[in-house]
Amino acid sequence: MRGVIMYAPGDVRVEDREHPTILEPTDAIIRVSASCICGSDLWPYRGAEPVDHNPMGHEYVGVVTEIGHDVETVKVGDFVVGSFFASDNTCEICQAGYQSRCVHAELMGTIGTQAEFARIPLADGTLVATPGQPDADLIPSLLAASDVLGTGWFAAVAAEAGPGKTVAVVGDGAVGLLGILAARELGAERIIAMSRHADRQALAREFGATDIVEERGEEGVERIKELTDGMGAHSVIEAVGTQESMMQAIRATRPGGHVGYVGVSHDVSLDGLELFFSGIHLHGGPAPVRRFLPELIQLIWDRKIDPGQVFDLTLPLEDAAEGYKAMDERRATKVLLTL
Amino acid sequence: MRGVIMYAPGDVRVEDREHPTILEPTDAIIRVSASCICGSDLWPYRGAEPVDHNPMGHEYVGVVTEIGHDVETVKVGDFVVGSFFASDNTCEICQAGYQSRCVHAELMGTIGTQAEFARIPLADGTLVATPGQPDADLIPSLLAASDVLGTGWFAAVAAEAGPGKTVAVVGDGAVGLLGILAARELGAERIIAMSRHADRQALAREFGATDIVEERGEEGVERIKELTDGMGAHSVIEAVGTQESMMQAIRATRPGGHVGYVGVSHDVSLDGLELFFSGIHLHGGPAPVRRFLPELIQLIWDRKIDPGQVFDLTLPLEDAAEGYKAMDERRATKVLLTL
């Protein structure tokens, strides 16, 4: 089968890879219907994380082609959505809603779902079947649920976005944009998108942003304070992962407010004393997407949300290298790979 | 009147100070009935914070002797307890429960309550009158409510201690010990005190600790994990403020769990990536003691809790220097100053 391999930073190739097989009785094999390129895939692409002939991709939707002996909740032929962490969904950590830190968690990125087929460990706990075979136009949104929507949703939940709240969103990539959509769905009163790109501002508004702030860093923080009677936002979503974006998020939050951070941290260091006197709540990390999948799939199935709009470039899997390049050069927000 | 002045690190004196007067119509003057020395007073005493002829003390109970024109909720003769932050208790931040970050907050430490009298700004928002004149034996507990109990309580609330939860407490000073008491009152199932001092272990058990861990640092973390099926505690109270104690708290918490930190941070720096993958909730800062005062006063008044037990040395105000010395040398956990 064909699959993406990142040989080295900047060097992405589509090659013949071995067809996956059932290794554990809890595994399933899926034929991938669509995959995509994640903002986090750009870290190794740009040399900010080590990479050496790695299979790529951790977002996926597809059809089950084979199941292990112990798999009970999905069957061959089901159309399924899964998270980027495989999880048993039964351990105490999963039951508390933190499936990305399941005691048996496996990172799908090491398996590589930018490929024709993928082995899904712990299929019962990881995969959620859709109510039926989806219409083709729903596939981008279902694929978004696999990571970017689930991650933006978790960020909004972690930031305690909700009725009466002013929510600020740091980061206008796919996760930040879907954090806006999540904040709106959760009932936030006011949603401030921090973005200086006209196309992303437009999508932010479509997803529910009521205000746009173009300033960054300390100027951005000042603008958020001006918009909130000097106090800062109740809830801030951080969807970048740099020192600047984390400090922008923390400083834009009022005392007692909540920062939900989902940008994978890169060289971030938080000063204890500043954090102490900020009085904020800080919560985040790798999103437990599995917690939200049943609800998100239903919202998409019922056509109440359309998160698939974040994909602004669609390419066949064979052109994955061009997809990485387009995202690296910011010509695309999020690239969908068809199979 | 007499009051404590810290001339320089290690140099504490009791001197004649000017009698406080009403400066704002929202002020009250109280005759201090008892004050005490805080663990945080040891930072300047040890040279870890700048100090130069500063009035000292921010914990207090006393009797109102004078009120400004605008004061409505307390009257001359009332016995009152207040927080170490003066707050209006009406602004949006106060109403959300973060009175220590009130938009008009004033730090009582700059006023200095280790003195015969003290001016209390924003008296209506800051002071809570007791149901009547307290019996003498209640005064230590009411004084504890002013800071150490309120701070330990906030830490337990921030750590989401409650029914079914295993709570670990890092720090066996007065705040940590009262964090144990708070966790018990909040219904925690299991409370693990981290302490290597026999006298503090005994008080920890009296306040509700079910387990004692003597190990510190990584060994302490491993012990907590052993006691929690490898997962870590649901809730961890951090009541020290050093790099070691913060990392001990973060690493002893399970994914999705909560750290409530109230130790004033000193040279603490948190690695963003470790925090990200920890998946914990982090909340803390200067405790909004005012939020909890009505409830804490009632529990003390009804003799349901006895937090005053943390005072293990009582001295007259004139001997404050000896009190600082005893706490610095760890001969005393918490020193009460009588007036």
XYZ file of C-alpha atoms in Angstrom:
678
model
C 0.000 0.000 0.000
C 1.005 3.655 -0.393
C 1.909 5.814 2.579
C 3.729 9.000 3.551
C 7.252 8.865 4.972
C 9.156 11.899 6.195
C 12.760 11.103 5.445
C 14.119 14.255 7.053
C 13.011 17.847 7.673
C 11.491 19.154 4.465
C 11.722 15.753 2.740
C 8.312 14.087 2.469
C 7.764 11.125 0.132
C 4.910 8.776 -0.703
C 6.136 5.202 -0.914
C 5.071 1.607 -0.910
C 4.704 0.477 2.680
C 3.847 -2.918 4.079
C 0.109 -3.569 4.413
C -0.793 -3.480 8.116
C -1.936 -6.668 9.821
C -3.705 -7.500 13.054
C -1.046 -7.752 15.766
C -3.238 -7.895 18.854
C -6.746 -9.346 19.211
C -7.954 -5.826 20.107
C -6.702 -4.331 16.792
C -8.717 -3.350 13.759
C -7.514 -2.555 10.242
C -9.189 0.294 8.387
C -9.064 1.403 4.779
C -8.416 5.109 5.206
C -11.029 7.225 3.411
C -9.318 10.526 4.102
C -6.397 11.750 6.124
C -4.800 15.133 6.583
C -1.723 17.067 7.572
C -1.589 18.465 11.090
C 0.004 21.700 12.243
C 2.069 19.514 14.559
C 3.465 17.656 11.506
C 5.181 20.923 10.619
C 7.406 20.811 13.715
C 9.530 17.911 12.346
C 9.108 19.270 8.806
C 10.761 22.470 9.982
C 13.453 20.655 11.955
C 12.029 21.677 15.340
C 11.531 18.007 16.278
C 13.711 15.049 15.303
C 12.546 12.979 12.311
C 14.197 10.098 10.436
C 12.213 8.073 7.912
C 9.050 8.305 10.036
C 5.609 7.240 8.814
C 3.378 10.305 9.141
C -0.214 11.130 9.998
C -2.464 10.605 12.993
C -5.847 11.855 11.748
C -8.128 9.475 9.918
C -11.577 8.324 8.981
C -12.196 5.099 7.147
C -13.931 1.777 6.756
C -13.121 -1.226 8.912
C -11.705 -4.059 6.785
C -10.605 -6.509 9.478
C -10.980 -6.911 13.242
C -9.166 -8.902 15.912
C -10.882 -11.631 17.913
C -11.634 -9.416 20.886
C -13.137 -6.465 19.031
C -16.834 -6.108 19.840
C -18.108 -2.581 19.190
C -17.057 -2.085 15.554
C -17.434 -4.534 12.684
C -16.128 -4.936 9.162
C -17.773 -2.368 6.911
C -18.370 0.246 9.605
C -17.357 3.793 8.808
C -15.322 4.956 11.778
C -13.677 8.009 13.270
C -10.876 7.671 15.803
C -8.634 9.849 17.876
C -4.915 10.409 17.408
C -4.365 8.453 20.616
C -5.543 4.865 20.776
C -7.105 4.246 24.189
C -8.879 1.406 25.975
C -11.604 3.820 27.153
C -12.123 1.669 30.242
C -9.249 2.498 32.611
C -9.727 4.977 35.420
C -7.955 7.744 33.486
C -10.147 7.171 30.407
C -13.274 7.047 32.518
C -12.318 10.428 33.962
C -12.240 11.741 30.383
C -8.495 11.735 29.719
C -8.249 9.080 27.009
C -5.149 10.724 25.546
C -3.399 9.650 28.750
C -5.018 6.191 28.928
C -2.818 3.760 30.851
C -2.585 1.802 27.561
C -2.435 4.814 25.229
C -0.681 4.456 21.877
C 0.126 7.426 19.691
C -1.308 6.964 16.184
C 1.463 9.161 14.803
C 3.919 6.300 15.201
C 1.622 4.145 13.032
C 1.080 6.742 10.343
C -2.404 7.287 8.961
C -1.364 9.238 5.866
C -1.625 5.886 4.119
C -4.130 3.638 2.360
C -4.610 1.378 5.370
C -3.883 1.675 9.071
C -3.817 -0.609 12.059
C -5.884 0.818 14.923
C -4.911 -0.558 18.339
C -7.575 -0.928 21.040
C -10.276 -0.580 18.392
C -13.198 -0.857 20.825
C -11.918 2.033 22.898
C -10.531 4.117 20.065
C -13.012 4.008 17.196
C -16.531 5.396 17.031
C -18.742 4.224 14.165
C -20.896 6.790 12.398
C -24.661 6.148 12.271
C -24.274 4.875 8.693
C -22.132 5.415 5.598
C -21.621 9.169 5.388
C -22.399 11.348 2.409
C -19.172 12.371 0.704
C -19.581 15.994 1.735
C -19.533 15.019 5.422
C -16.155 13.334 5.223
C -14.032 16.476 5.743
C -15.978 17.353 8.877
C -15.776 13.812 10.252
C -12.059 13.844 9.551
C -11.769 17.165 11.410
C -13.380 15.508 14.436
C -10.427 13.102 14.574
C -8.096 15.823 15.789
C -8.458 19.529 15.007
C -12.107 19.804 15.971
C -11.676 17.535 18.996
C -8.610 19.520 20.032
C -10.264 22.905 19.578
C -13.282 21.577 21.462
C -11.142 20.358 24.338
C -9.396 23.742 24.455
C -12.753 25.493 24.736
C -13.902 23.068 27.447
C -10.579 23.448 29.301
C -10.972 27.240 29.070
C -14.519 26.806 30.447
C -16.092 28.676 27.551
C -19.813 28.976 28.130
C -22.803 31.284 28.554
C -21.931 34.785 29.729
C -18.251 34.285 29.013
C -15.887 36.326 26.870
C -13.495 33.953 25.129
C -10.262 35.020 23.433
C -8.520 32.690 20.999
C -4.752 32.869 20.444
C -3.838 31.204 17.173
C -5.743 31.264 13.878
C -4.727 27.861 12.571
C -7.267 25.088 12.158
C -7.334 24.293 15.895
C -7.804 27.923 16.917
C -10.555 28.392 14.337
C -12.347 25.281 15.573
C -11.854 26.481 19.151
C -13.996 29.435 18.078
C -16.648 27.093 16.699
C -16.542 25.103 19.946
C -16.834 28.217 22.098
C -19.900 29.251 20.106
C -21.477 25.810 20.459
C -20.751 25.909 24.197
C -22.708 29.164 24.387
C -19.998 31.809 24.809
C -21.321 35.358 24.717
C -18.385 37.006 23.004
C -15.535 35.425 21.075
C -12.419 37.409 20.226
C -10.252 35.912 17.486
C -6.624 37.003 17.439
C -5.670 36.950 13.755
C -4.011 39.148 11.187
C -4.938 37.124 8.080
C -8.027 38.250 6.196
C -9.029 34.760 5.025
C -8.744 33.298 8.511
C -10.574 36.264 10.011
C -13.425 35.551 7.609
C -13.623 31.916 8.652
C -13.292 32.932 12.311
C -16.359 35.159 11.901
C -18.231 32.386 10.148
C -17.423 30.051 13.056
C -18.705 32.572 15.600
C -16.040 35.192 16.341
C -17.664 38.488 17.358
C -14.439 40.516 17.484
C -11.071 40.388 15.753
C -7.834 41.566 17.340
C -4.909 41.905 14.948
C -2.303 42.915 17.525
C -0.016 40.314 19.063
C 2.070 39.936 22.208
C 1.721 42.719 24.772
C -0.243 44.896 22.350
C -2.658 42.034 21.802
C -3.038 41.610 25.562
C -3.772 45.327 25.938
C -6.449 45.137 23.246
C -8.130 42.202 24.992
C -8.101 44.171 28.247
C -9.584 47.220 26.530
C -12.394 45.018 25.249
C -13.084 43.560 28.718
C -13.197 46.582 31.047
C -9.530 46.151 31.861
C -10.016 42.730 33.414
C -9.107 40.307 30.639
C -11.145 37.520 29.100
C -12.873 34.882 31.208
C -11.579 32.132 28.949
C -8.583 32.027 26.649
C -7.782 29.296 24.157
C -4.096 28.885 23.337
C -3.562 27.008 20.074
C 0.023 27.718 19.052
C 2.531 26.424 21.602
C 5.217 29.117 21.657
C 6.475 31.227 24.554
C 4.839 34.308 23.060
C 1.470 32.670 22.547
C 1.398 31.124 26.031
C 2.247 34.428 27.697
C -0.277 36.204 25.486
C -2.915 33.724 26.641
C -2.018 33.883 30.328
C -1.804 37.680 30.399
C -5.064 38.138 28.476
C -6.968 36.106 31.100
C -8.611 37.749 34.110
C -7.798 36.571 37.648
C -9.824 33.439 38.274
C -10.264 32.916 34.535
C -9.275 29.847 32.542
C -6.626 29.184 29.925
C -7.139 26.070 27.809
C -3.892 25.340 25.974
C -3.506 22.778 23.234
C -0.597 24.047 21.158
C 2.201 21.509 21.634
C 4.713 23.412 23.765
C 8.022 24.233 22.113
C 10.693 25.812 24.307
C 8.045 27.258 26.613
C 9.040 28.130 30.158
C 6.541 29.624 32.598
C 7.700 31.907 35.391
C 6.237 30.590 38.640
C 5.773 33.973 40.286
C 3.963 35.517 37.332
C 1.722 32.471 37.073
C 1.069 32.623 40.841
C -0.068 36.226 40.796
C -2.065 35.768 37.600
C -4.585 33.755 39.609
C -5.667 31.896 36.481
C -6.604 28.274 35.911
C -4.317 26.510 33.463
C -5.340 23.275 31.799
C -4.467 21.616 28.534
C -2.253 19.091 26.863
C -2.917 16.469 24.205
C -6.673 16.587 23.739
C -8.696 13.570 24.886
C -10.578 13.682 21.594
C -12.249 10.339 22.259
C -14.243 11.949 25.093
C -15.978 14.237 22.615
C -16.266 12.020 19.512
C -19.829 10.704 19.979
C -21.165 14.242 20.498
C -19.102 15.749 17.671
C -20.043 13.017 15.199
C -23.712 13.581 15.983
C -23.429 17.356 15.514
C -21.761 16.765 12.139
C -24.197 14.025 11.120
C -27.084 16.359 11.907
C -25.328 19.093 9.899
C -25.358 21.450 12.867
C -21.673 22.237 12.515
C -19.405 22.269 9.482
C -15.835 22.068 10.788
C -14.628 20.642 7.449
C -14.424 24.225 6.217
C -10.961 24.447 7.764
C -9.628 22.339 4.895
C -8.681 24.860 2.246
C -6.579 22.559 0.092
C -7.442 19.019 -0.996
C -4.828 16.832 -2.645
C -4.491 13.151 -3.491
C -2.265 11.226 -1.081
C 0.367 10.973 -3.820
C 0.814 14.766 -3.629
C 1.346 14.846 0.132
C 4.743 16.568 -0.293
C 3.016 19.532 -1.929
C 0.516 19.585 0.942
C 3.287 19.871 3.522
C 4.915 22.618 1.463
C 1.672 24.584 1.174
C 1.080 24.449 4.926
C 4.694 25.281 5.713
C 4.478 28.344 3.451
C 1.096 29.221 4.966
C -0.559 28.963 1.556
C -2.969 26.508 3.193
C -4.462 26.372 6.714
C -5.144 22.651 6.614
C -4.628 20.089 3.862
C -6.931 17.122 3.310
C -5.454 14.060 1.610
C -7.856 11.949 -0.470
C -7.448 8.243 -1.059
C 1.211 52.272 69.526
C 3.633 49.354 69.350
C 4.287 47.495 66.118
C 6.775 45.195 64.409
C 9.299 46.580 61.929
C 11.728 44.432 59.954
C 14.790 46.615 59.544
C 16.641 44.143 57.386
C 16.884 40.367 56.932
C 17.114 38.792 60.372
C 16.547 42.130 62.129
C 13.051 42.351 63.613
C 12.198 45.035 66.185
C 9.094 46.155 68.061
C 8.852 49.928 68.085
C 6.518 52.826 68.660
C 4.600 53.472 65.461
C 2.103 56.168 64.631
C -1.494 55.302 65.583
C -3.436 54.633 62.376
C -6.218 57.007 61.348
C -9.119 56.857 58.930
C -7.789 57.945 55.536
C -10.741 56.994 53.341
C -14.448 56.956 54.233
C -14.410 53.199 53.551
C -11.692 52.533 56.159
C -12.066 51.061 59.636
C -9.580 51.019 62.488
C -9.312 47.887 64.600
C -7.625 47.161 67.892
C -5.756 43.980 67.043
C -6.608 41.144 69.447
C -4.083 38.727 68.019
C -1.744 38.588 65.079
C 0.799 36.058 63.908
C 3.884 35.400 61.853
C 3.401 33.923 58.386
C 5.664 31.484 56.586
C 5.852 34.133 53.869
C 7.314 36.598 56.424
C 10.338 34.306 56.478
C 11.235 35.068 52.863
C 12.392 38.649 53.642
C 13.700 37.481 57.044
C 15.987 35.087 55.177
C 16.977 37.653 52.559
C 15.051 35.938 49.758
C 12.896 39.053 49.275
C 13.949 42.700 49.695
C 13.103 44.356 53.015
C 14.019 47.763 54.447
C 12.330 49.029 57.605
C 9.020 47.442 56.617
C 6.017 47.179 58.939
C 5.175 43.483 59.151
C 2.115 41.296 59.459
C -1.008 40.682 57.390
C -3.035 38.321 59.583
C -5.339 39.737 62.200
C -8.459 39.546 64.282
C -9.652 42.395 66.430
C -12.294 44.799 67.581
C -13.472 47.737 65.480
C -12.659 51.041 67.202
C -13.532 53.517 64.483
C -15.224 53.486 61.078
C -15.283 55.827 58.101
C -18.485 57.557 56.944
C -19.235 55.015 54.238
C -18.794 51.856 56.286
C -22.094 50.039 56.696
C -21.612 46.367 57.497
C -19.339 46.548 60.546
C -19.700 48.838 63.546
C -17.589 49.975 66.470
C -17.280 47.118 68.960
C -17.664 44.289 66.437
C -15.156 41.486 66.630
C -13.901 40.998 63.081
C -11.784 38.732 60.935
C -10.318 39.951 57.670
C -8.204 38.671 54.837
C -4.621 39.626 54.026
C -5.939 41.418 50.961
C -8.403 44.250 51.432
C -11.111 43.975 48.759
C -14.311 45.780 47.849
C -16.123 42.431 47.453
C -18.401 44.002 44.850
C -16.351 44.190 41.634
C -16.723 41.534 38.974
C -13.491 39.798 40.033
C -14.610 39.686 43.698
C -18.047 38.446 42.721
C -16.377 35.614 40.820
C -14.641 34.688 44.084
C -11.194 36.178 43.500
C -11.134 38.901 46.158
C -7.350 38.697 46.424
C -7.284 40.129 42.906
C -10.082 42.686 43.477
C -9.739 45.637 41.120
C -9.241 47.755 44.286
C -7.187 45.187 46.229
C -4.739 46.445 48.849
C -2.173 44.167 50.442
C -2.455 44.283 54.241
C 1.240 43.419 54.502
C 2.120 46.973 53.527
C 0.021 48.215 56.460
C 1.439 45.787 59.003
C -0.928 44.046 61.411
C 1.723 42.859 63.857
C 0.748 45.963 65.818
C -1.709 47.182 68.431
C -3.979 48.863 65.896
C -4.434 48.620 62.151
C -6.228 50.537 59.454
C -8.388 48.235 57.329
C -9.167 49.646 53.878
C -12.497 48.783 52.212
C -13.843 47.607 55.577
C -17.253 46.541 54.247
C -15.695 44.245 51.677
C -12.780 43.061 53.773
C -14.039 42.399 57.285
C -16.474 39.767 58.484
C -17.918 40.181 61.995
C -18.193 37.120 64.202
C -21.662 36.258 65.572
C -20.665 37.818 68.918
C -17.604 38.373 71.103
C -15.646 35.125 70.884
C -14.516 33.031 73.821
C -10.782 33.447 74.301
C -10.073 29.885 73.208
C -11.607 30.552 69.786
C -9.269 33.422 68.986
C -6.382 31.328 67.610
C -8.728 29.539 65.209
C -10.376 32.772 64.088
C -6.922 34.248 63.535
C -5.994 31.186 61.478
C -9.015 31.868 59.251
C -7.430 35.212 58.325
C -4.755 33.539 56.241
C -3.384 30.037 56.842
C -6.735 28.307 57.115
C -8.225 30.348 54.273
C -5.156 29.642 52.159
C -5.124 25.920 52.911
C -8.856 25.850 52.185
C -8.391 27.592 48.847
C -5.617 25.154 47.960
C -7.935 22.232 48.672
C -10.736 23.827 46.631
C -8.319 24.636 43.788
C -7.116 21.022 43.883
C -10.782 19.946 43.754
C -10.477 17.819 46.879
C -13.772 16.061 47.510
C -15.588 12.754 47.916
C -13.872 9.795 46.301
C -10.637 11.719 45.821
C -7.125 10.905 46.945
C -5.419 14.135 47.975
C -1.661 14.523 48.445
C -0.281 17.503 50.346
C 3.213 18.832 49.630
C 4.428 20.949 52.538
C 3.875 20.365 56.250
C 3.848 23.974 57.381
C 0.702 25.579 58.778
C -0.864 26.023 55.335
C -0.182 22.439 54.285
C -1.551 21.128 57.577
C -4.708 23.200 57.195
C -4.958 22.051 53.584
C -5.313 18.579 55.092
C -8.073 19.785 57.400
C -9.807 21.451 54.449
C -9.546 18.324 52.295
C -11.137 16.321 55.101
C -13.960 18.854 55.498
C -14.500 18.784 51.737
C -14.990 15.024 51.968
C -11.760 13.608 50.524
C -11.495 9.850 50.806
C -7.770 9.575 51.356
C -5.294 12.269 52.357
C -1.570 11.699 52.024
C 0.607 14.101 54.011
C 4.180 14.509 52.811
C 6.174 15.171 55.971
C 9.280 13.952 57.717
C 8.699 15.692 61.072
C 7.087 13.583 63.786
C 5.250 16.488 65.448
C 3.806 17.700 62.162
C 2.881 14.161 61.139
C 0.920 13.867 64.381
C -1.007 17.086 63.697
C -1.506 16.018 60.076
C -3.145 12.819 61.292
C -5.279 14.753 63.740
C -6.435 17.029 60.896
C -7.372 14.033 58.753
C -4.294 12.601 57.019
C -4.753 8.883 56.357
C -1.227 8.249 55.069
C 2.192 9.787 55.605
C 4.938 9.854 52.977
C 8.363 10.824 54.267
C 10.167 10.720 50.919
C 10.639 13.903 48.913
C 11.281 14.835 45.296
C 11.226 11.997 42.781
C 11.154 9.398 45.564
C 8.138 11.119 47.054
C 6.434 11.109 43.662
C 7.109 7.393 43.294
C 5.607 6.694 46.724
C 2.447 8.628 45.802
C 2.181 6.624 42.593
C 2.641 3.357 44.493
C -0.230 4.388 46.753
C -2.499 5.230 43.785
C -2.186 2.229 41.424
C 0.567 4.006 39.508
C -1.676 6.857 38.423
C -0.941 9.616 40.917
C -3.283 11.506 43.225
C -6.481 13.103 41.951
C -5.703 16.296 43.859
C -2.413 17.701 45.075
C -1.981 20.692 47.354
C 1.309 22.558 46.956
C 2.101 24.714 49.990
C 5.804 25.514 49.743
C 6.650 27.498 46.614
C 9.982 26.053 45.505
C 10.948 24.412 42.235
C 11.216 21.042 43.965
C 7.834 21.287 45.659
C 6.049 22.428 42.495
C 7.524 19.620 40.427
C 6.756 17.163 43.210
C 3.140 18.338 43.134
C 2.789 18.290 39.339
C 4.420 14.878 38.960
C 2.392 13.329 41.792
C -0.881 14.282 40.073
C -2.624 11.930 37.650
C -3.536 13.092 34.127
C -6.701 15.147 34.400
C -6.062 15.706 38.112
C -5.755 19.051 39.878
C -2.875 20.860 41.540
C -3.854 23.664 43.919
C -0.733 25.714 44.638
C -0.518 28.406 47.275
C 3.170 28.500 48.203
C 4.441 31.889 47.022
C 6.668 30.960 44.072
C 10.369 31.599 44.504
C 12.584 31.020 41.464
C 10.105 28.533 40.045
C 10.160 27.877 36.317
C 7.791 25.376 34.715
C 8.775 23.534 31.562
C 5.956 23.960 29.062
C 6.324 20.564 27.420
C 6.318 18.639 30.696
C 3.286 20.581 31.862
C 1.566 19.952 28.510
C 2.003 16.195 28.679
C 1.133 16.055 32.374
C -2.475 16.800 31.426
C -3.120 18.289 34.851
C -5.154 21.301 35.940
C -3.071 23.976 37.630
C -4.663 26.671 39.744
C -3.501 28.743 42.658
C -2.031 32.032 43.688
C -2.753 34.368 46.583
C -5.806 32.842 48.231
C -9.097 34.747 48.007
C -9.609 34.135 51.716
C -12.572 36.526 51.842
C -14.573 34.075 49.713
C -14.377 31.468 52.455
C -14.494 33.602 55.630
C -18.221 33.397 56.411
C -18.169 29.594 56.133
C -14.895 29.205 58.031
C -15.973 31.524 60.852
C -19.171 29.520 61.253
C -17.306 26.192 61.373
C -15.008 27.620 64.049
C -17.838 29.263 65.973
C -19.702 25.950 66.029
C -16.457 24.262 67.165
C -16.548 21.875 64.212
C -12.928 22.604 63.299
C -9.996 23.669 65.426
C -7.407 25.137 63.059
C -5.838 27.133 65.910
C -3.873 24.009 66.778
C -1.289 25.035 64.174
C -0.034 27.690 66.597
C 2.614 25.924 68.634
C 4.234 28.995 70.138
C 2.467 31.988 71.665
C 4.409 35.119 72.512
C 3.561 38.689 73.439
C 3.946 41.162 70.572
C 7.005 42.608 72.321
C 8.791 39.279 71.748
C 8.080 39.146 68.021
C 11.802 38.889 67.211
C 11.999 35.627 69.133
C 8.940 34.408 67.228
C 10.604 35.038 63.859
C 13.733 33.281 65.097
C 11.778 30.247 66.295
C 10.005 29.882 62.948
C 13.194 30.451 60.986
C 14.932 27.722 62.983
C 11.855 25.486 62.596
C 11.430 25.342 66.364
C 7.867 26.537 65.773
C 5.415 25.836 62.958
C 3.399 28.995 63.507
C 3.732 31.754 66.091
C 0.787 33.632 67.562
C 1.422 37.134 68.887
C -0.796 38.291 71.757
C -1.686 41.909 72.437
